[in-house]
Each structure stands twice: as structure tokens, then as C-alpha cells.
Amino acid sequence: YGKDVLTGLLPSLVEDFSRYGLVVKSIQDNRLLQSPVLKRTNIPLRDYQSASIKAALSRQWAGTWWPRGVISMATGGGKTRVAAAMIQMFDTPTIFLVHRKDLMYQTAEVFRGFGIDAGMVGDGLRDVKKTTIAMVQTLQVNLAVADLSIFRQLFIDEAHLCAADLQRGNQFVQIAAHIPAPYRWGLTATPFMKDKYSDRLLEGTTGAVLYEVDNRELINAGYLAEGRVTMYDMPVINGIPNTWPSCYDSAIVLNGTRNQKVIDSLTDQQKPILVLVQKVGHGQLLEKMATASGLRVQFLNGKTTSELRRAAVTLLKQNKVDAIIATVIFDEGIDIPEIRTVILAGGGKSPIKNLQRLGRGLRKADGKNEVTLIDFYDRSTKWLSSHSRERKKLWESQGFTVTVV
């Protein structure tokens, strides 16, 4: 009909047409798409990681190889390792898209550890190589910083972010549309958890899920730590406006009883600890309270430089600070296996964001087989009660023991 369509949607569109008696007789692909001659990878892979690559290599549609799809792997399952192995096997120009500079540096470190000479585009860097890790924000500002036509393989990290409203600016979908790579892969722990329209944006950009392994499977297999959740039942504060965001500021950010419970947990729980907040002012307040209590903490937010963020993570790993307090910059992708306790001080109901936050603590480390998650059951308004109820259901759906205190 003369309209552009995201190519990942083709299988779904053909199926949709058939429901209305419309038959697609043929699809003409003008790309010169040939199955690559795969090379061996020297990267040790777990059984499920190998299975995910096999699923990518065997994906079929309309009688031909369909090299695209989402590898859905729980946080800590090793998605970056899978990508590194596929980069070695395909041995073709590859671009790996990220949305945070911490993820760019962390991914480059992993790739280089496997002998992949990775360039970086973002945070002031303009180093394009055969394998390039690029921030979508940088490419959106200036597409000319890299010749996107050279790349034959595309990875989108935290691919669930493709399922966002285009009207509000979906950078992943917009940039991916400029990359003609025939091999297109999405990496995420939380795919297709939004509304049908938003999920179609993800499917169109990368394709449908081709392999999936969740938290419980990896915990039972011994690859991730077990989770133990404590939710502190907070007393109702009367007189709070039952409107958002006024109730959030009153019942969460400025709630002295609740904030003191965060500080008590910093003292009582196993260290190192990660405290996650949603507002900068909340993090600053908790930092002052923790410091006054003699705790060694560092507060990180979007304005904190990459160097200071990496330095803070190093200090946490070395037990030279008790805790990092961080805004949403640490919701996704940050790899700190040493974390023994995660405190969700910011509330919220999004299952995507909360599963990502939970994942910050599930990675195993020497002597660590369990992580404690501290959460709060807020009841002061209908909004906060609903959010707390949804979080409790989410933790229980993951098979964790939830204790409300």
C-alpha cells in the first residue's frame, strides 16, 4: 500500500492478513542476504547460552533463514557474553546500541576481555571499528559520526526500551531504522511486557522472541542467587493528597519514618548495599541521613561523570564504601555481583523496571548464594497501595519468599 513497515513485523502481518482472507503470495527481498560462513568462538558458554545462539541460527520464516529476534535472558544470565560469541562467529561489521554510558564502557570491557577490539561512540568518544558500541543519544544528535551502512549485524541492548511511545521519542527504533544490518538481535530480560502497540515497535525493530530463560530457571540451575524479600509495612499518613505526584513526595520522598527504615537497613543488612531511588532530592536526603549515621555512602545520579561512577562501583566492590545510592541510572545493566542487599527506596509499579532493579542483586559472587531485597508496603493513598500490591505480586511470581514486617 505504499507504506513503510518495520520488517520485523512481516511474519505477524502475514498472519494478520490471513485472518481476513488475504493471502500473501510472495515477498521480494532485494537485499543480498546469504547465510554467513560461521567461525568458531573461543568464549566458554553455558548450555542455555549455546541454546540461544542455536535458536538464532535456526530461526526460519517463509522457508528461509530469518536472522532476527529477541534473546530474552534474565539479568545476570550473560546476554553480553552471548553477543560477544555471536560477534566472533559472524565475523562481520557489528554495531551494539546502548542507552547509557555506563553500559557502553561495561560492554566494551567485556568484549575486550574476549579479544574483541571494540570501538565506542558516545560520551565524547568517536572511535568506529569493526565492532562498535554506540549510544543511541549520540547517533540521534549526529548520524554522521558513524557510517551506519557498513554494519551487517545489529544488537540492541535493553531492547524492551524499543517498546516506547514514538511520539515521546523512541531513539532505539529511530536509529535502528537507519541501520540496514540484515542480522538484528534484541537483548533484554523483560520483553513484550507493555501494550500491544508498544510491543509491536519492539517486534518490528528486532523480531519476536526466539529464546527465553527466566530468573527462576537460572536460580534453580545455580547460576543466580536466591532472593529473599522483606517488605516493611508503612503506617498510613493522614491528610496526604490522593493525587500523583503530591502523594509520592509526601509519603515516600519526605516520609521520615520510611527514610529512617532505609538508614536502619543500611546499618543492619549485609554489605555492600545498593539503594535505588527515583528522585534526585530523595537520594540527596538519604545520603545526608546515612552520612550523619556514620555510614560510608556515595550518591550517583545522571549528572555524575562516568569516571566518578566507575570509581564508586570499584570502592563498593572493595568494601571501601557501605552503599551506593543511585537514581534510575542504575536500574539497568550495571554489573556488580558483590551486592548482598538491594533497597528499593523509590517505590513504583512498573514490572519491567522492578525486575531490572531486582536483577542488580541476583548475580552470584564468591560466598554469595542469596540476596536480600528490602521493599516497602506503602498504604497512604490508593496509588501507593496499588503499587505496593503489584510489587508484592511480582516478587511472588518470581518464586521468592516475601515477608511483610
CSV table of C-alpha atoms in Angstrom, one decimal:
chain,number,residue,atom,x,y,z
A,1,TYR,CA,0.0,0.0,0.0
A,2,GLY,CA,3.0,2.3,-0.4
A,3,LYS,CA,3.6,2.5,3.4
A,4,ASP,CA,6.8,1.7,5.2
A,5,VAL,CA,6.7,-1.2,7.6
A,6,LEU,CA,9.2,-2.3,10.2
A,7,THR,CA,10.5,-5.6,8.7
A,8,GLY,CA,10.4,-7.5,11.9
A,9,LEU,CA,6.6,-7.3,11.7
A,10,LEU,CA,6.4,-9.2,8.4
A,11,PRO,CA,5.6,-12.6,10.0
A,12,SER,CA,2.9,-11.1,12.2
A,13,LEU,CA,1.4,-9.0,9.3
A,14,VAL,CA,1.2,-12.1,7.0
A,15,GLU,CA,-0.6,-13.9,9.8
A,16,ASP,CA,-2.9,-11.0,10.5
A,17,PHE,CA,-3.8,-10.8,6.7
A,18,SER,CA,-4.7,-14.5,6.7
A,19,ARG,CA,-7.3,-13.9,9.3
A,20,TYR,CA,-9.1,-11.6,6.9
A,21,GLY,CA,-8.8,-14.0,4.0
A,22,LEU,CA,-5.9,-12.1,2.4
A,23,VAL,CA,-3.1,-14.3,1.1
A,24,VAL,CA,0.4,-13.0,0.6
A,25,LYS,CA,1.7,-14.9,-2.4
A,26,SER,CA,5.3,-13.8,-2.3
A,27,ILE,CA,7.6,-11.4,-0.5
A,28,GLN,CA,10.5,-10.0,-2.5
A,29,ASP,CA,13.7,-9.4,-0.6
A,30,ASN,CA,16.0,-7.1,-2.5
A,31,ARG,CA,18.9,-7.5,0.0
A,32,LEU,CA,21.8,-9.7,-0.8
A,33,LEU,CA,21.3,-11.9,2.2
A,34,GLN,CA,23.4,-15.0,2.4
A,35,SER,CA,24.0,-17.3,5.3
A,36,PRO,CA,27.4,-16.4,6.7
A,37,VAL,CA,30.3,-18.8,7.0
A,38,LEU,CA,30.5,-19.1,10.7
A,39,LYS,CA,33.7,-19.1,12.6
A,40,ARG,CA,34.4,-20.8,15.9
A,41,THR,CA,34.2,-18.9,19.2
A,42,ASN,CA,36.7,-19.2,22.0
A,43,ILE,CA,34.2,-18.0,24.6
A,44,PRO,CA,33.1,-20.6,27.1
A,45,LEU,CA,29.3,-20.8,27.1
A,46,ARG,CA,26.7,-22.2,29.4
A,47,ASP,CA,24.2,-24.7,28.0
A,48,TYR,CA,21.4,-22.2,27.7
A,49,GLN,CA,23.7,-19.6,26.2
A,50,SER,CA,24.7,-22.0,23.5
A,51,ALA,CA,21.0,-22.9,23.0
A,52,SER,CA,20.1,-19.2,22.5
A,53,ILE,CA,22.7,-18.9,19.7
A,54,LYS,CA,21.5,-22.1,18.1
A,55,ALA,CA,17.9,-20.7,18.2
A,56,ALA,CA,19.2,-17.5,16.4
A,57,LEU,CA,21.0,-19.6,13.7
A,58,SER,CA,18.0,-21.8,13.1
A,59,ARG,CA,15.2,-19.2,13.0
A,60,GLN,CA,13.0,-19.9,10.0
A,61,TRP,CA,10.2,-18.0,8.3
A,62,ALA,CA,8.6,-18.4,4.9
A,63,GLY,CA,11.0,-21.3,4.2
A,64,THR,CA,14.2,-19.3,4.7
A,65,TRP,CA,16.5,-18.3,7.5
A,66,TRP,CA,15.1,-15.3,9.4
A,67,PRO,CA,18.1,-13.8,11.2
A,68,ARG,CA,16.4,-11.6,13.8
A,69,GLY,CA,14.7,-11.9,17.1
A,70,VAL,CA,14.9,-11.2,20.8
A,71,ILE,CA,17.0,-13.2,23.2
A,72,SER,CA,15.2,-12.9,26.5
A,73,MET,CA,17.6,-13.8,29.3
A,74,ALA,CA,17.2,-12.9,32.9
A,75,THR,CA,19.6,-10.2,34.3
A,76,GLY,CA,22.8,-11.9,35.2
A,77,GLY,CA,22.3,-14.6,32.5
A,78,GLY,CA,25.1,-13.4,30.3
A,79,LYS,CA,23.5,-11.6,27.4
A,80,THR,CA,26.7,-9.7,26.6
A,81,ARG,CA,28.7,-12.9,26.6
A,82,VAL,CA,26.2,-14.4,24.1
A,83,ALA,CA,26.6,-11.3,21.9
A,84,ALA,CA,30.4,-11.5,22.1
A,85,ALA,CA,30.3,-15.1,20.9
A,86,MET,CA,28.0,-14.2,18.0
A,87,ILE,CA,30.2,-11.4,17.0
A,88,GLN,CA,33.2,-13.8,16.8
A,89,MET,CA,31.1,-16.4,14.9
A,90,PHE,CA,29.6,-14.0,12.3
A,91,ASP,CA,32.9,-12.0,12.0
A,92,THR,CA,31.1,-9.1,10.3
A,93,PRO,CA,30.8,-5.4,11.0
A,94,THR,CA,28.6,-5.1,14.1
A,95,ILE,CA,27.0,-2.2,16.0
A,96,PHE,CA,25.9,-2.7,19.5
A,97,LEU,CA,23.4,0.0,20.7
A,98,VAL,CA,23.1,1.1,24.3
A,99,HIS,CA,21.4,4.0,26.1
A,100,ARG,CA,23.7,4.7,29.0
A,101,LYS,CA,27.4,5.5,29.0
A,102,ASP,CA,27.9,3.1,31.9
A,103,LEU,CA,26.7,0.3,29.7
A,104,MET,CA,28.9,1.4,26.8
A,105,TYR,CA,32.1,1.2,28.9
A,106,GLN,CA,31.0,-2.0,30.7
A,107,THR,CA,30.2,-3.7,27.4
A,108,ALA,CA,33.5,-2.6,25.9
A,109,GLU,CA,35.3,-4.1,28.8
A,110,VAL,CA,33.6,-7.4,28.4
A,111,PHE,CA,34.2,-7.5,24.7
A,112,ARG,CA,37.8,-6.6,25.0
A,113,GLY,CA,38.2,-9.3,27.7
A,114,PHE,CA,37.2,-11.8,25.0
A,115,GLY,CA,39.7,-10.4,22.5
A,116,ILE,CA,37.2,-8.3,20.5
A,117,ASP,CA,38.7,-4.9,19.6
A,118,ALA,CA,35.6,-2.7,20.3
A,119,GLY,CA,35.3,0.9,19.4
A,120,MET,CA,33.0,3.3,21.2
A,121,VAL,CA,30.7,6.2,20.1
A,122,GLY,CA,29.3,8.3,22.9
A,123,ASP,CA,30.3,10.3,26.0
A,124,GLY,CA,32.7,12.4,23.8
A,125,LEU,CA,34.2,9.3,22.0
A,126,ARG,CA,34.1,8.8,18.3
A,127,ASP,CA,36.0,5.6,17.7
A,128,VAL,CA,34.3,3.5,15.0
A,129,LYS,CA,35.7,0.0,14.5
A,130,LYS,CA,34.6,-3.3,13.0
A,131,THR,CA,32.7,-3.9,16.3
A,132,THR,CA,31.3,-0.6,17.6
A,133,ILE,CA,29.4,0.1,20.8
A,134,ALA,CA,27.3,3.2,20.3
A,135,MET,CA,25.0,5.3,22.4
A,136,VAL,CA,21.7,6.0,20.7
A,137,GLN,CA,21.6,9.5,22.0
A,138,THR,CA,24.9,10.4,20.3
A,139,LEU,CA,23.7,8.9,17.0
A,140,GLN,CA,20.4,10.7,17.2
A,141,VAL,CA,22.2,14.1,17.6
A,142,ASN,CA,24.6,13.4,14.7
A,143,LEU,CA,24.1,10.4,12.5
A,144,ALA,CA,27.3,11.3,10.6
A,145,VAL,CA,29.5,10.3,13.5
A,146,ALA,CA,29.5,6.8,12.0
A,147,ASP,CA,28.7,5.3,8.6
A,148,LEU,CA,25.8,3.1,9.7
A,149,SER,CA,25.6,1.5,6.2
A,150,ILE,CA,28.7,-0.6,6.9
A,151,PHE,CA,27.2,-2.6,9.7
A,152,ARG,CA,25.8,-6.1,8.9
A,153,GLN,CA,24.9,-7.1,12.4
A,154,LEU,CA,22.9,-5.1,14.9
A,155,PHE,CA,22.4,-5.7,18.7
A,156,ILE,CA,20.1,-3.6,20.8
A,157,ASP,CA,20.8,-3.8,24.5
A,158,GLU,CA,17.9,-3.5,26.9
A,159,ALA,CA,15.7,-4.0,23.8
A,160,HIS,CA,12.5,-3.6,25.9
A,161,LEU,CA,13.1,0.1,25.5
A,162,CYS,CA,12.1,-0.2,21.9
A,163,ALA,CA,8.5,-0.7,23.2
A,164,ALA,CA,8.1,3.0,24.0
A,165,ASP,CA,5.9,5.7,22.5
A,166,LEU,CA,7.2,7.1,19.3
A,167,GLN,CA,5.6,10.4,20.0
A,168,ARG,CA,7.8,10.8,23.0
A,169,GLY,CA,10.9,10.0,21.1
A,170,ASN,CA,11.9,6.3,20.8
A,171,GLN,CA,15.6,6.6,20.0
A,172,PHE,CA,16.3,2.9,19.5
A,173,VAL,CA,13.6,2.4,16.9
A,174,GLN,CA,14.5,5.6,15.1
A,175,ILE,CA,18.3,4.8,14.9
A,176,ALA,CA,17.8,1.1,14.1
A,177,ALA,CA,15.8,2.3,11.1
A,178,HIS,CA,19.0,3.9,9.7
A,179,ILE,CA,21.0,0.7,10.1
A,180,PRO,CA,20.5,-1.7,7.2
A,181,ALA,CA,22.0,-4.7,9.0
A,182,PRO,CA,20.2,-7.9,8.0
A,183,TYR,CA,21.2,-9.7,11.3
A,184,ARG,CA,19.2,-7.9,14.0
A,185,TRP,CA,19.1,-9.1,17.6
A,186,GLY,CA,17.4,-7.7,20.8
A,187,LEU,CA,18.8,-8.4,24.2
A,188,THR,CA,16.6,-8.0,27.3
A,189,ALA,CA,15.3,-9.7,30.4
A,190,THR,CA,11.9,-8.1,30.1
A,191,PRO,CA,10.5,-8.2,26.5
A,192,PHE,CA,6.9,-7.7,25.4
A,193,MET,CA,5.5,-6.6,28.7
A,194,LYS,CA,3.7,-3.4,27.6
A,195,ASP,CA,0.6,-2.7,25.5
A,196,LYS,CA,0.2,-4.3,22.1
A,197,TYR,CA,1.1,-1.2,20.1
A,198,SER,CA,4.3,-0.6,22.0
A,199,ASP,CA,5.3,-4.2,21.8
A,200,ARG,CA,4.8,-4.1,18.1
A,201,LEU,CA,7.6,-1.5,17.9
A,202,LEU,CA,9.9,-3.9,19.6
A,203,GLU,CA,8.9,-6.8,17.3
A,204,GLY,CA,9.2,-4.6,14.2
A,205,THR,CA,12.8,-3.5,15.2
A,206,THR,CA,14.2,-6.8,16.2
A,207,GLY,CA,11.7,-9.6,15.6
A,208,ALA,CA,9.8,-11.8,18.1
A,209,VAL,CA,11.3,-13.7,21.0
A,210,LEU,CA,13.5,-16.6,19.7
A,211,TYR,CA,14.8,-17.8,23.0
A,212,GLU,CA,13.8,-17.3,26.7
A,213,VAL,CA,15.2,-18.2,30.1
A,214,ASP,CA,13.9,-16.5,33.3
A,215,ASN,CA,15.2,-15.8,36.8
A,216,ARG,CA,13.7,-19.0,38.4
A,217,GLU,CA,15.3,-21.2,35.8
A,218,LEU,CA,18.8,-19.7,36.3
A,219,ILE,CA,18.4,-19.8,40.1
A,220,ASN,CA,17.3,-23.4,40.1
A,221,ALA,CA,20.3,-24.2,37.9
A,222,GLY,CA,22.6,-22.5,40.3
A,223,TYR,CA,23.6,-19.6,38.1
A,224,LEU,CA,21.9,-16.8,40.0
A,225,ALA,CA,21.5,-16.2,43.7
A,226,GLU,CA,18.2,-16.9,45.5
A,227,GLY,CA,16.2,-13.9,46.5
A,228,ARG,CA,14.7,-13.1,49.9
A,229,VAL,CA,12.2,-10.2,50.1
A,230,THR,CA,11.3,-8.2,53.1
A,231,MET,CA,8.5,-5.5,52.7
A,232,TYR,CA,8.2,-3.1,55.6
A,233,ASP,CA,4.5,-2.3,56.2
A,234,MET,CA,4.5,1.5,56.5
A,235,PRO,CA,1.9,3.3,58.7
A,236,VAL,CA,-0.7,5.4,56.9
A,237,ILE,CA,-0.1,9.1,56.8
A,238,ASN,CA,-3.3,11.0,57.1
A,239,GLY,CA,-4.1,14.1,55.1
A,240,ILE,CA,-1.9,13.3,52.1
A,241,PRO,CA,-3.4,14.4,48.7
A,242,ASN,CA,-4.7,11.4,46.9
A,243,THR,CA,-3.1,12.7,43.7
A,244,TRP,CA,0.1,12.0,41.8
A,245,PRO,CA,2.8,13.2,42.3
A,246,SER,CA,1.9,15.1,45.5
A,247,CYS,CA,1.3,11.8,47.4
A,248,TYR,CA,4.6,10.4,46.2
A,249,ASP,CA,6.6,13.3,47.6
A,250,SER,CA,4.7,13.3,50.9
A,251,ALA,CA,4.5,9.5,51.6
A,252,ILE,CA,7.9,8.5,50.1
A,253,VAL,CA,10.4,11.2,49.5
A,254,LEU,CA,9.7,13.2,52.7
A,255,ASN,CA,8.4,10.3,54.8
A,256,GLY,CA,10.7,10.5,57.9
A,257,THR,CA,9.7,7.1,59.2
A,258,ARG,CA,10.2,5.4,55.9
A,259,ASN,CA,13.6,7.1,55.3
A,260,GLN,CA,14.8,6.1,58.7
A,261,LYS,CA,13.9,2.5,57.9
A,262,VAL,CA,16.2,2.8,54.9
A,263,ILE,CA,19.0,4.0,57.1
A,264,ASP,CA,18.3,1.2,59.6
A,265,SER,CA,18.6,-1.3,56.8
A,266,LEU,CA,21.9,0.2,55.7
A,267,THR,CA,23.1,-0.5,59.2
A,268,ASP,CA,21.6,-3.9,59.7
A,269,GLN,CA,21.7,-5.7,56.3
A,270,GLN,CA,24.7,-7.4,54.7
A,271,LYS,CA,27.0,-5.1,52.8
A,272,PRO,CA,27.7,-4.0,50.1
A,273,ILE,CA,24.3,-2.4,49.5
A,274,LEU,CA,22.6,-0.7,46.6
A,275,VAL,CA,19.8,1.8,47.3
A,276,LEU,CA,17.7,2.7,44.4
A,277,VAL,CA,15.6,5.9,44.3
A,278,GLN,CA,13.6,7.7,41.6
A,279,LYS,CA,14.2,11.3,42.5
A,280,VAL,CA,17.5,13.2,42.9
A,281,GLY,CA,16.2,15.0,46.0
A,282,HIS,CA,15.3,11.7,47.7
A,283,GLY,CA,18.8,10.4,47.1
A,284,GLN,CA,20.4,13.5,48.4
A,285,LEU,CA,18.3,13.4,51.6
A,286,LEU,CA,19.2,9.7,52.2
A,287,GLU,CA,22.8,10.5,51.6
A,288,LYS,CA,22.8,13.2,54.3
A,289,MET,CA,21.0,10.9,56.8
A,290,ALA,CA,23.3,8.0,56.1
A,291,THR,CA,26.5,10.1,56.5
A,292,ALA,CA,25.1,11.6,59.7
A,293,SER,CA,24.7,8.0,61.0
A,294,GLY,CA,28.4,7.2,60.3
A,295,LEU,CA,27.8,5.2,57.1
A,296,ARG,CA,30.1,5.4,54.1
A,297,VAL,CA,27.8,6.1,51.1
A,298,GLN,CA,28.1,7.6,47.7
A,299,PHE,CA,25.1,9.1,45.8
A,300,LEU,CA,25.1,8.8,42.0
A,301,ASN,CA,22.7,10.4,39.5
A,302,GLY,CA,22.5,11.4,35.9
A,303,LYS,CA,24.9,14.3,36.4
A,304,THR,CA,27.6,12.2,37.9
A,305,THR,CA,30.5,11.7,35.5
A,306,SER,CA,31.4,8.3,34.1
A,307,GLU,CA,34.7,8.4,35.9
A,308,LEU,CA,33.1,9.0,39.3
A,309,ARG,CA,30.5,6.3,38.7
A,310,ARG,CA,33.1,3.7,37.9
A,311,ALA,CA,35.3,4.8,40.8
A,312,ALA,CA,32.3,4.5,43.2
A,313,VAL,CA,31.5,1.0,41.9
A,314,THR,CA,35.1,0.0,42.4
A,315,LEU,CA,35.0,1.3,46.0
A,316,LEU,CA,31.8,-0.7,46.6
A,317,LYS,CA,33.3,-3.9,45.3
A,318,GLN,CA,36.3,-3.4,47.6
A,319,ASN,CA,34.1,-2.8,50.6
A,320,LYS,CA,35.5,0.7,51.0
A,321,VAL,CA,32.0,2.2,51.0
A,322,ASP,CA,29.0,0.6,52.6
A,323,ALA,CA,26.5,1.5,49.9
A,324,ILE,CA,25.8,3.3,46.7
A,325,ILE,CA,22.6,5.3,46.5
A,326,ALA,CA,21.6,5.7,42.8
A,327,THR,CA,18.8,7.1,40.7
A,328,VAL,CA,17.4,5.3,37.6
A,329,ILE,CA,20.9,5.3,36.0
A,330,PHE,CA,21.4,2.0,37.9
A,331,ASP,CA,18.1,0.5,37.0
A,332,GLU,CA,19.5,-1.4,34.1
A,333,GLY,CA,22.7,-3.2,33.0
A,334,ILE,CA,25.1,-2.3,35.9
A,335,ASP,CA,27.1,-5.4,36.8
A,336,ILE,CA,28.0,-5.6,40.5
A,337,PRO,CA,27.9,-9.2,41.6
A,338,GLU,CA,29.2,-8.4,45.0
A,339,ILE,CA,25.9,-6.7,46.1
A,340,ARG,CA,24.3,-8.5,49.0
A,341,THR,CA,21.4,-6.2,49.6
A,342,VAL,CA,19.2,-4.1,47.3
A,343,ILE,CA,16.9,-1.5,48.9
A,344,LEU,CA,14.1,-0.3,46.7
A,345,ALA,CA,13.5,3.1,48.3
A,346,GLY,CA,11.7,4.6,45.3
A,347,GLY,CA,8.6,2.5,45.1
A,348,GLY,CA,6.8,2.4,41.7
A,349,LYS,CA,4.8,-0.4,40.0
A,350,SER,CA,6.4,-1.0,36.6
A,351,PRO,CA,7.2,-4.8,36.4
A,352,ILE,CA,9.8,-4.1,33.8
A,353,LYS,CA,11.7,-1.6,35.9
A,354,ASN,CA,11.3,-3.6,39.1
A,355,LEU,CA,12.5,-6.8,37.5
A,356,GLN,CA,15.5,-4.9,36.2
A,357,ARG,CA,16.2,-3.5,39.7
A,358,LEU,CA,15.9,-6.9,41.3
A,359,GLY,CA,18.5,-8.2,38.8
A,360,ARG,CA,21.1,-5.8,40.2
A,361,GLY,CA,21.5,-8.2,43.1
A,362,LEU,CA,20.9,-11.6,41.7
A,363,ARG,CA,24.3,-12.2,40.2
A,364,LYS,CA,26.4,-14.6,42.2
A,365,ALA,CA,29.8,-13.9,43.7
A,366,ASP,CA,32.3,-15.8,45.9
A,367,GLY,CA,30.5,-16.8,49.1
A,368,LYS,CA,27.2,-15.3,47.9
A,369,ASN,CA,24.2,-17.6,47.3
A,370,GLU,CA,21.4,-15.2,48.4
A,371,VAL,CA,20.5,-11.6,48.0
A,372,THR,CA,18.1,-9.6,50.3
A,373,LEU,CA,15.6,-7.3,48.7
A,374,ILE,CA,14.2,-4.6,51.0
A,375,ASP,CA,11.0,-3.1,49.8
A,376,PHE,CA,8.1,-1.0,51.4
A,377,TYR,CA,4.4,-1.6,51.5
A,378,ASP,CA,3.0,1.9,51.3
A,379,ARG,CA,-0.7,2.4,52.1
A,380,SER,CA,-1.3,6.1,52.5
A,381,THR,CA,-3.2,6.6,49.2
A,382,LYS,CA,-4.9,4.3,46.6
A,383,TRP,CA,-2.0,4.9,44.2
A,384,LEU,CA,0.7,3.8,46.7
A,385,SER,CA,-1.3,0.8,47.9
A,386,SER,CA,-1.9,-0.3,44.3
A,387,HIS,CA,1.8,0.0,43.5
A,388,SER,CA,2.9,-1.9,46.6
A,389,ARG,CA,0.4,-4.7,45.9
A,390,GLU,CA,1.7,-5.0,42.4
A,391,ARG,CA,5.3,-5.3,43.5
A,392,LYS,CA,4.4,-7.9,46.1
A,393,LYS,CA,2.7,-10.0,43.4
A,394,LEU,CA,5.7,-9.6,41.2
A,395,TRP,CA,8.2,-10.8,43.8
A,396,GLU,CA,5.9,-13.8,44.5
A,397,SER,CA,5.6,-14.6,40.8
A,398,GLN,CA,9.4,-14.9,40.7
A,399,GLY,CA,9.2,-17.6,43.3
A,400,PHE,CA,10.7,-15.5,46.1
A,401,THR,CA,9.7,-15.7,49.8
A,402,VAL,CA,8.1,-12.4,50.7
A,403,THR,CA,7.8,-11.4,54.3
A,404,VAL,CA,5.7,-8.3,55.2
A,405,VAL,CA,7.0,-6.9,58.5
